[in-house]
Amino acid sequence: MSIISYSIFRYLGTGQSLASLHFSFLIGKSTASVIIRETCVAIWNALHAAVMGQPQKEQWQEMADVFMQTCQFPNCAGAIDGKHIRIKKPVRTGSQFFNYKKYFSFVLFAMCDANYSFRYIDVGSYGSRSDSAVFAHSELGKLLHDKALDLPENTALPGTTSPAMPFVFVADEAFALGENLMRPYSSRGLSLARRVFNYRLTRARRVVECAFGILANKWRFLHTPIHLKLETAISAVKAACVLHNFVRARDGFNFEDSLTHSLHSHRPSVVRGHRQGAAVREQFTAYFMSPHGALPWQLDSI
């Protein structure tokens, strides 16, 4: 491994400052910054198509099968969430990157499969934006809105013959309910069935939280504010995400690595769903209380 390659992975893996790289490898701070940017762009270009290509219909079905096997949530195509990446204040940006936690950040929005791999990311949105707004303006959100994701045809839930249910993404309360996007019920005055639905959704949604945890604990530059130019910081995060998938596919993961991380969630916002989404959620709720869809331990877990 060349000294340049070693310095890059040392930065991503430890979060060392540019000053530390300067003294360790006898290179200028500006040179180190350029090396990090160019190498991270090269890593993204080399690995993106191979480890994070857009799924086709058969791959969506395979991902849903794994969600059913591991999380017992049928017709689930992926779990989505957004996280704040702490940065120094970008020049001439005002308060656009200043988030509700009172620091500067940009958003890493991701969709994960049940194997804790990132299948889609959107990096660099203003820290002041809500998860729902980031999702709506992302390529994934636009494709989902336009019915252009090549998801499998609606199908009945396991053990039933009707109705035909759409494939969905699971998310937290920061996202708007939709026909293909499930979020939990509001926590006020929940019936037993709705509490069960929230539990079952959380079992599936937690995979994206675990993926963020594995990412941050493997690439520890994410544990501290990134003192790089905005474009370089975005490239570093994108490179870390494809390297995460690359390592995940070959080495597996240790669940202990996913238990803690330093990436902060967005503050939940009040967002409206629509009637079709509400109807789909009610169908899932009824299914999770039925003999075909209930889990033996679910009532003890809520």
Short mmCIF file of C-alpha atoms in Angstrom, two decimals:
data_model
loop_
_atom_site.label_atom_id
_atom_site.label_comp_id
_atom_site.label_asym_id
_atom_site.label_seq_id
_atom_site.Cartn_x
_atom_site.Cartn_y
_atom_site.Cartn_z
CA MET A 1 0.00 0.00 0.00
CA SER A 2 1.42 3.39 -1.00
CA ILE A 3 1.92 6.17 1.53
CA ILE A 4 -0.93 8.10 -0.15
CA SER A 5 -3.36 5.18 0.19
CA TYR A 6 -2.30 4.58 3.77
CA SER A 7 -2.81 8.23 4.67
CA ILE A 8 -6.35 8.20 3.18
CA PHE A 9 -7.48 5.11 5.05
CA ARG A 10 -5.81 6.36 8.20
CA TYR A 11 -7.85 9.55 7.95
CA LEU A 12 -11.14 7.76 7.24
CA GLY A 13 -10.51 5.08 9.85
CA THR A 14 -9.26 7.29 12.69
CA GLY A 15 -10.47 10.81 11.99
CA GLN A 16 -6.99 12.25 12.35
CA SER A 17 -6.70 15.94 11.61
CA LEU A 18 -4.96 17.31 8.54
CA ALA A 19 -2.27 18.63 10.88
CA SER A 20 -1.66 15.09 12.15
CA LEU A 21 -1.38 13.77 8.58
CA HIS A 22 0.99 16.64 7.83
CA PHE A 23 3.38 15.59 10.59
CA SER A 24 2.95 11.83 10.09
CA PHE A 25 3.53 11.77 6.33
CA LEU A 26 5.44 15.02 5.78
CA ILE A 27 2.88 16.43 3.37
CA GLY A 28 1.29 19.88 3.41
CA LYS A 29 -2.19 20.34 4.84
CA SER A 30 -3.54 21.61 1.53
CA THR A 31 -1.89 18.67 -0.25
CA ALA A 32 -3.48 16.26 2.22
CA SER A 33 -6.89 17.83 1.58
CA VAL A 34 -6.48 17.49 -2.19
CA ILE A 35 -5.35 13.86 -1.82
CA ILE A 36 -8.38 13.05 0.34
CA ARG A 37 -10.80 14.67 -2.13
CA GLU A 38 -9.36 13.08 -5.27
CA THR A 39 -8.98 9.64 -3.72
CA CYS A 40 -12.48 9.63 -2.26
CA VAL A 41 -13.95 10.64 -5.62
CA ALA A 42 -11.98 7.82 -7.27
CA ILE A 43 -13.23 5.30 -4.67
CA TRP A 44 -16.84 6.38 -5.27
CA ASN A 45 -16.49 6.20 -9.06
CA ALA A 46 -14.84 2.77 -8.90
CA LEU A 47 -17.21 1.10 -6.43
CA HIS A 48 -20.57 2.84 -6.72
CA ALA A 49 -22.00 0.87 -9.63
CA ALA A 50 -20.74 -2.44 -8.24
CA VAL A 51 -21.87 -2.15 -4.60
CA MET A 52 -24.71 0.39 -4.73
CA GLY A 53 -26.36 0.08 -8.12
CA GLN A 54 -30.11 0.71 -8.41
CA PRO A 55 -32.01 -2.54 -7.72
CA GLN A 56 -34.17 -4.10 -10.41
CA LYS A 57 -37.48 -5.86 -9.80
CA GLU A 58 -35.89 -9.22 -8.95
CA GLN A 59 -33.46 -7.59 -6.54
CA TRP A 60 -36.26 -5.67 -4.81
CA GLN A 61 -38.06 -9.00 -4.32
CA GLU A 62 -34.92 -10.60 -2.88
CA MET A 63 -34.47 -7.67 -0.49
CA ALA A 64 -38.11 -8.00 0.62
CA ASP A 65 -37.64 -11.73 1.21
CA VAL A 66 -34.70 -11.03 3.54
CA PHE A 67 -36.72 -8.41 5.44
CA MET A 68 -39.44 -11.02 5.92
CA GLN A 69 -36.97 -13.66 7.10
CA THR A 70 -35.04 -11.45 9.51
CA CYS A 71 -37.54 -8.77 10.60
CA GLN A 72 -40.89 -10.47 9.87
CA PHE A 73 -42.16 -7.45 7.93
CA PRO A 74 -43.65 -8.56 4.58
CA ASN A 75 -43.47 -6.56 1.34
CA CYS A 76 -40.70 -4.37 2.79
CA ALA A 77 -38.30 -3.09 0.14
CA GLY A 78 -36.01 -1.09 2.45
CA ALA A 79 -35.59 1.09 5.53
CA ILE A 80 -34.87 4.82 5.19
CA ASP A 81 -33.54 7.49 7.51
CA GLY A 82 -31.42 10.63 7.57
CA LYS A 83 -28.46 11.51 9.78
CA HIS A 84 -26.55 14.69 10.51
CA ILE A 85 -22.86 14.77 9.59
CA ARG A 86 -21.17 17.41 11.73
CA ILE A 87 -18.97 19.87 9.79
CA LYS A 88 -17.32 23.22 10.18
CA LYS A 89 -19.40 26.12 8.91
CA PRO A 90 -19.15 26.35 5.10
CA VAL A 91 -18.26 29.83 3.91
CA ARG A 92 -21.04 32.15 2.74
CA THR A 93 -23.87 29.76 3.61
CA GLY A 94 -25.57 31.69 6.41
CA SER A 95 -27.69 29.40 8.56
CA GLN A 96 -28.54 26.86 5.85
CA PHE A 97 -26.36 24.16 7.39
CA PHE A 98 -27.21 25.09 11.01
CA ASN A 99 -29.48 22.39 12.46
CA TYR A 100 -31.88 22.24 15.38
CA LYS A 101 -29.16 20.73 17.61
CA LYS A 102 -27.28 24.03 17.25
CA TYR A 103 -24.32 22.92 15.15
CA PHE A 104 -23.46 22.88 11.45
CA SER A 105 -24.12 19.73 9.46
CA PHE A 106 -25.19 18.27 6.18
CA VAL A 107 -27.51 15.29 5.81
CA LEU A 108 -26.65 11.72 4.94
CA PHE A 109 -29.95 10.25 3.76
CA ALA A 110 -29.89 6.50 3.17
CA MET A 111 -32.01 3.52 2.22
CA CYS A 112 -30.75 0.19 3.56
CA ASP A 113 -31.55 -3.45 2.97
CA ALA A 114 -31.92 -6.03 5.75
CA ASN A 115 -28.25 -6.96 5.41
CA TYR A 116 -27.25 -3.49 6.69
CA SER A 117 -25.96 -2.38 3.30
CA PHE A 118 -26.70 1.03 1.79
CA ARG A 119 -28.69 0.61 -1.42
CA TYR A 120 -29.12 4.34 -1.98
CA ILE A 121 -27.63 7.49 -0.43
CA ASP A 122 -28.13 11.22 -0.86
CA VAL A 123 -25.34 13.27 0.72
CA GLY A 124 -25.00 17.02 1.23
CA SER A 125 -28.48 18.47 1.86
CA TYR A 126 -28.67 21.39 4.25
CA GLY A 127 -28.67 20.43 7.94
CA SER A 128 -31.64 22.74 8.45
CA ARG A 129 -33.85 20.58 6.21
CA SER A 130 -36.22 17.95 7.56
CA ASP A 131 -35.90 14.28 6.65
CA SER A 132 -39.16 14.45 4.75
CA ALA A 133 -37.95 17.39 2.63
CA VAL A 134 -34.60 15.71 1.91
CA PHE A 135 -36.40 12.54 0.84
CA ALA A 136 -38.89 14.41 -1.35
CA HIS A 137 -36.07 16.17 -3.25
CA SER A 138 -33.86 13.08 -3.53
CA GLU A 139 -33.66 10.90 -6.63
CA LEU A 140 -35.16 8.00 -4.66
CA GLY A 141 -38.10 10.13 -3.52
CA LYS A 142 -38.77 11.39 -7.04
CA LEU A 143 -38.61 7.89 -8.53
CA LEU A 144 -40.97 6.58 -5.87
CA HIS A 145 -43.40 9.46 -6.46
CA ASP A 146 -43.32 8.83 -10.22
CA LYS A 147 -43.78 5.04 -9.77
CA ALA A 148 -40.47 4.55 -11.59
CA LEU A 149 -38.56 2.38 -9.08
CA ASP A 150 -39.41 -0.93 -10.78
CA LEU A 151 -40.83 -2.35 -7.55
CA PRO A 152 -42.53 -5.76 -7.81
CA GLU A 153 -46.24 -5.88 -8.52
CA ASN A 154 -48.61 -5.63 -5.58
CA THR A 155 -48.98 -9.00 -3.89
CA ALA A 156 -51.01 -10.47 -1.04
CA LEU A 157 -49.31 -10.80 2.33
CA PRO A 158 -48.05 -14.29 3.31
CA GLY A 159 -50.83 -16.69 4.22
CA THR A 160 -53.55 -14.52 2.65
CA THR A 161 -55.12 -14.26 -0.80
CA SER A 162 -56.28 -10.62 -0.70
CA PRO A 163 -55.97 -7.73 -0.87
CA ALA A 164 -52.90 -7.21 -3.09
CA MET A 165 -50.54 -5.03 -1.05
CA PRO A 166 -47.85 -2.67 -2.37
CA PHE A 167 -44.17 -2.97 -1.52
CA VAL A 168 -43.20 -0.35 1.02
CA PHE A 169 -40.28 1.42 2.67
CA VAL A 170 -40.29 1.76 6.45
CA ALA A 171 -39.35 5.00 8.19
CA ASP A 172 -39.75 6.91 11.42
CA GLU A 173 -42.26 9.64 12.27
CA ALA A 174 -40.20 12.32 10.48
CA PHE A 175 -41.49 11.06 7.11
CA ALA A 176 -44.88 11.46 5.47
CA LEU A 177 -47.12 8.42 5.28
CA GLY A 178 -47.66 7.19 1.73
CA GLU A 179 -48.85 4.20 -0.26
CA ASN A 180 -45.25 2.96 -0.47
CA LEU A 181 -43.96 4.55 2.73
CA MET A 182 -44.92 3.34 6.19
CA ARG A 183 -44.35 5.38 9.34
CA PRO A 184 -45.50 4.63 12.91
CA TYR A 185 -48.78 5.77 14.36
CA SER A 186 -48.74 8.79 16.63
CA SER A 187 -47.97 7.69 20.19
CA ARG A 188 -51.12 9.19 21.71
CA GLY A 189 -53.94 6.88 22.75
CA LEU A 190 -52.83 3.89 20.72
CA SER A 191 -54.94 0.75 20.52
CA LEU A 192 -53.28 -2.61 21.07
CA ALA A 193 -53.22 -3.30 17.31
CA ARG A 194 -51.54 0.02 16.54
CA ARG A 195 -48.93 -0.54 19.26
CA VAL A 196 -48.16 -3.90 17.67
CA PHE A 197 -47.82 -2.24 14.26
CA ASN A 198 -45.36 0.31 15.67
CA TYR A 199 -43.32 -2.50 17.23
CA ARG A 200 -43.24 -4.50 14.00
CA LEU A 201 -42.28 -1.45 11.96
CA THR A 202 -39.50 -0.60 14.42
CA ARG A 203 -38.07 -4.12 14.06
CA ALA A 204 -37.69 -3.51 10.33
CA ARG A 205 -36.66 0.15 10.54
CA ARG A 206 -33.83 -0.49 13.01
CA VAL A 207 -31.63 -1.95 10.26
CA VAL A 208 -30.87 1.52 8.92
CA GLU A 209 -29.95 2.69 12.44
CA CYS A 210 -27.63 -0.30 12.78
CA ALA A 211 -26.11 0.44 9.36
CA PHE A 212 -25.30 4.00 10.47
CA GLY A 213 -23.76 2.57 13.63
CA ILE A 214 -21.54 0.15 11.73
CA LEU A 215 -20.54 2.92 9.32
CA ALA A 216 -19.53 5.37 12.05
CA ASN A 217 -17.64 2.79 14.12
CA LYS A 218 -15.72 1.50 11.11
CA TRP A 219 -14.90 4.94 9.66
CA ARG A 220 -14.22 7.00 12.76
CA PHE A 221 -13.76 10.34 11.04
CA LEU A 222 -17.56 10.45 11.40
CA HIS A 223 -17.24 10.60 15.20
CA THR A 224 -15.91 14.16 15.14
CA PRO A 225 -16.66 17.34 13.14
CA ILE A 226 -15.19 17.11 9.64
CA HIS A 227 -12.71 19.95 9.13
CA LEU A 228 -12.62 19.77 5.35
CA LYS A 229 -14.13 21.87 2.59
CA LEU A 230 -17.79 21.01 2.05
CA GLU A 231 -17.22 19.26 -1.30
CA THR A 232 -14.37 17.21 0.16
CA ALA A 233 -16.40 16.26 3.24
CA ILE A 234 -19.29 15.09 1.03
CA SER A 235 -16.89 13.01 -1.09
CA ALA A 236 -15.39 11.45 2.05
CA VAL A 237 -18.83 10.41 3.34
CA LYS A 238 -19.81 8.95 -0.04
CA ALA A 239 -16.54 7.01 -0.16
CA ALA A 240 -17.12 5.68 3.36
CA CYS A 241 -20.58 4.45 2.36
CA VAL A 242 -19.40 2.45 -0.65
CA LEU A 243 -16.45 1.11 1.36
CA HIS A 244 -18.97 0.07 4.03
CA ASN A 245 -20.85 -1.98 1.42
CA PHE A 246 -17.60 -3.38 0.01
CA VAL A 247 -16.40 -4.53 3.44
CA ARG A 248 -19.88 -5.70 4.48
CA ALA A 249 -20.19 -7.96 1.44
CA ARG A 250 -16.85 -9.63 2.14
CA ASP A 251 -16.33 -9.62 5.90
CA GLY A 252 -19.84 -9.56 7.33
CA PHE A 253 -20.33 -7.48 10.46
CA ASN A 254 -20.21 -7.66 14.22
CA PHE A 255 -23.56 -6.61 15.65
CA GLU A 256 -21.78 -5.05 18.64
CA ASP A 257 -20.33 -2.49 16.22
CA SER A 258 -23.82 -1.20 15.49
CA LEU A 259 -24.97 -0.49 19.01
CA THR A 260 -23.60 3.05 19.33
CA HIS A 261 -22.74 5.75 16.88
CA SER A 262 -22.25 9.50 16.73
CA LEU A 263 -24.53 10.34 13.80
CA HIS A 264 -27.49 12.33 15.05
CA SER A 265 -31.05 11.77 13.89
CA HIS A 266 -33.24 14.54 12.58
CA ARG A 267 -35.87 16.05 14.84
CA PRO A 268 -39.27 14.55 13.99
CA SER A 269 -41.50 17.01 12.17
CA VAL A 270 -45.23 17.09 11.64
CA VAL A 271 -45.89 15.78 8.14
CA ARG A 272 -49.17 14.72 6.61
CA GLY A 273 -49.85 11.43 4.93
CA HIS A 274 -52.64 10.62 2.51
CA ARG A 275 -55.61 8.30 2.45
CA GLN A 276 -54.05 5.54 0.39
CA GLY A 277 -51.12 5.37 2.78
CA ALA A 278 -53.46 5.24 5.76
CA ALA A 279 -55.43 2.40 4.17
CA VAL A 280 -52.25 0.39 3.49
CA ARG A 281 -51.08 0.92 7.07
CA GLU A 282 -54.43 -0.29 8.42
CA GLN A 283 -54.11 -3.45 6.29
CA PHE A 284 -50.67 -4.14 7.73
CA THR A 285 -52.02 -3.46 11.23
CA ALA A 286 -54.83 -5.98 10.79
CA TYR A 287 -52.41 -8.53 9.32
CA PHE A 288 -50.02 -8.28 12.27
CA MET A 289 -52.91 -9.16 14.61
CA SER A 290 -54.14 -12.05 12.46
CA PRO A 291 -53.17 -15.73 12.87
CA HIS A 292 -51.12 -15.53 9.67
CA GLY A 293 -49.13 -12.43 10.60
CA ALA A 294 -48.83 -12.36 14.40
CA LEU A 295 -45.55 -13.16 16.16
CA PRO A 296 -45.66 -15.26 19.36
CA TRP A 297 -43.72 -12.67 21.36
CA GLN A 298 -45.11 -9.41 19.98
CA LEU A 299 -47.58 -8.73 22.79
CA ASP A 300 -44.83 -9.20 25.38
CA SER A 301 -42.61 -6.70 23.55
CA ILE A 302 -44.87 -3.67 23.37
#
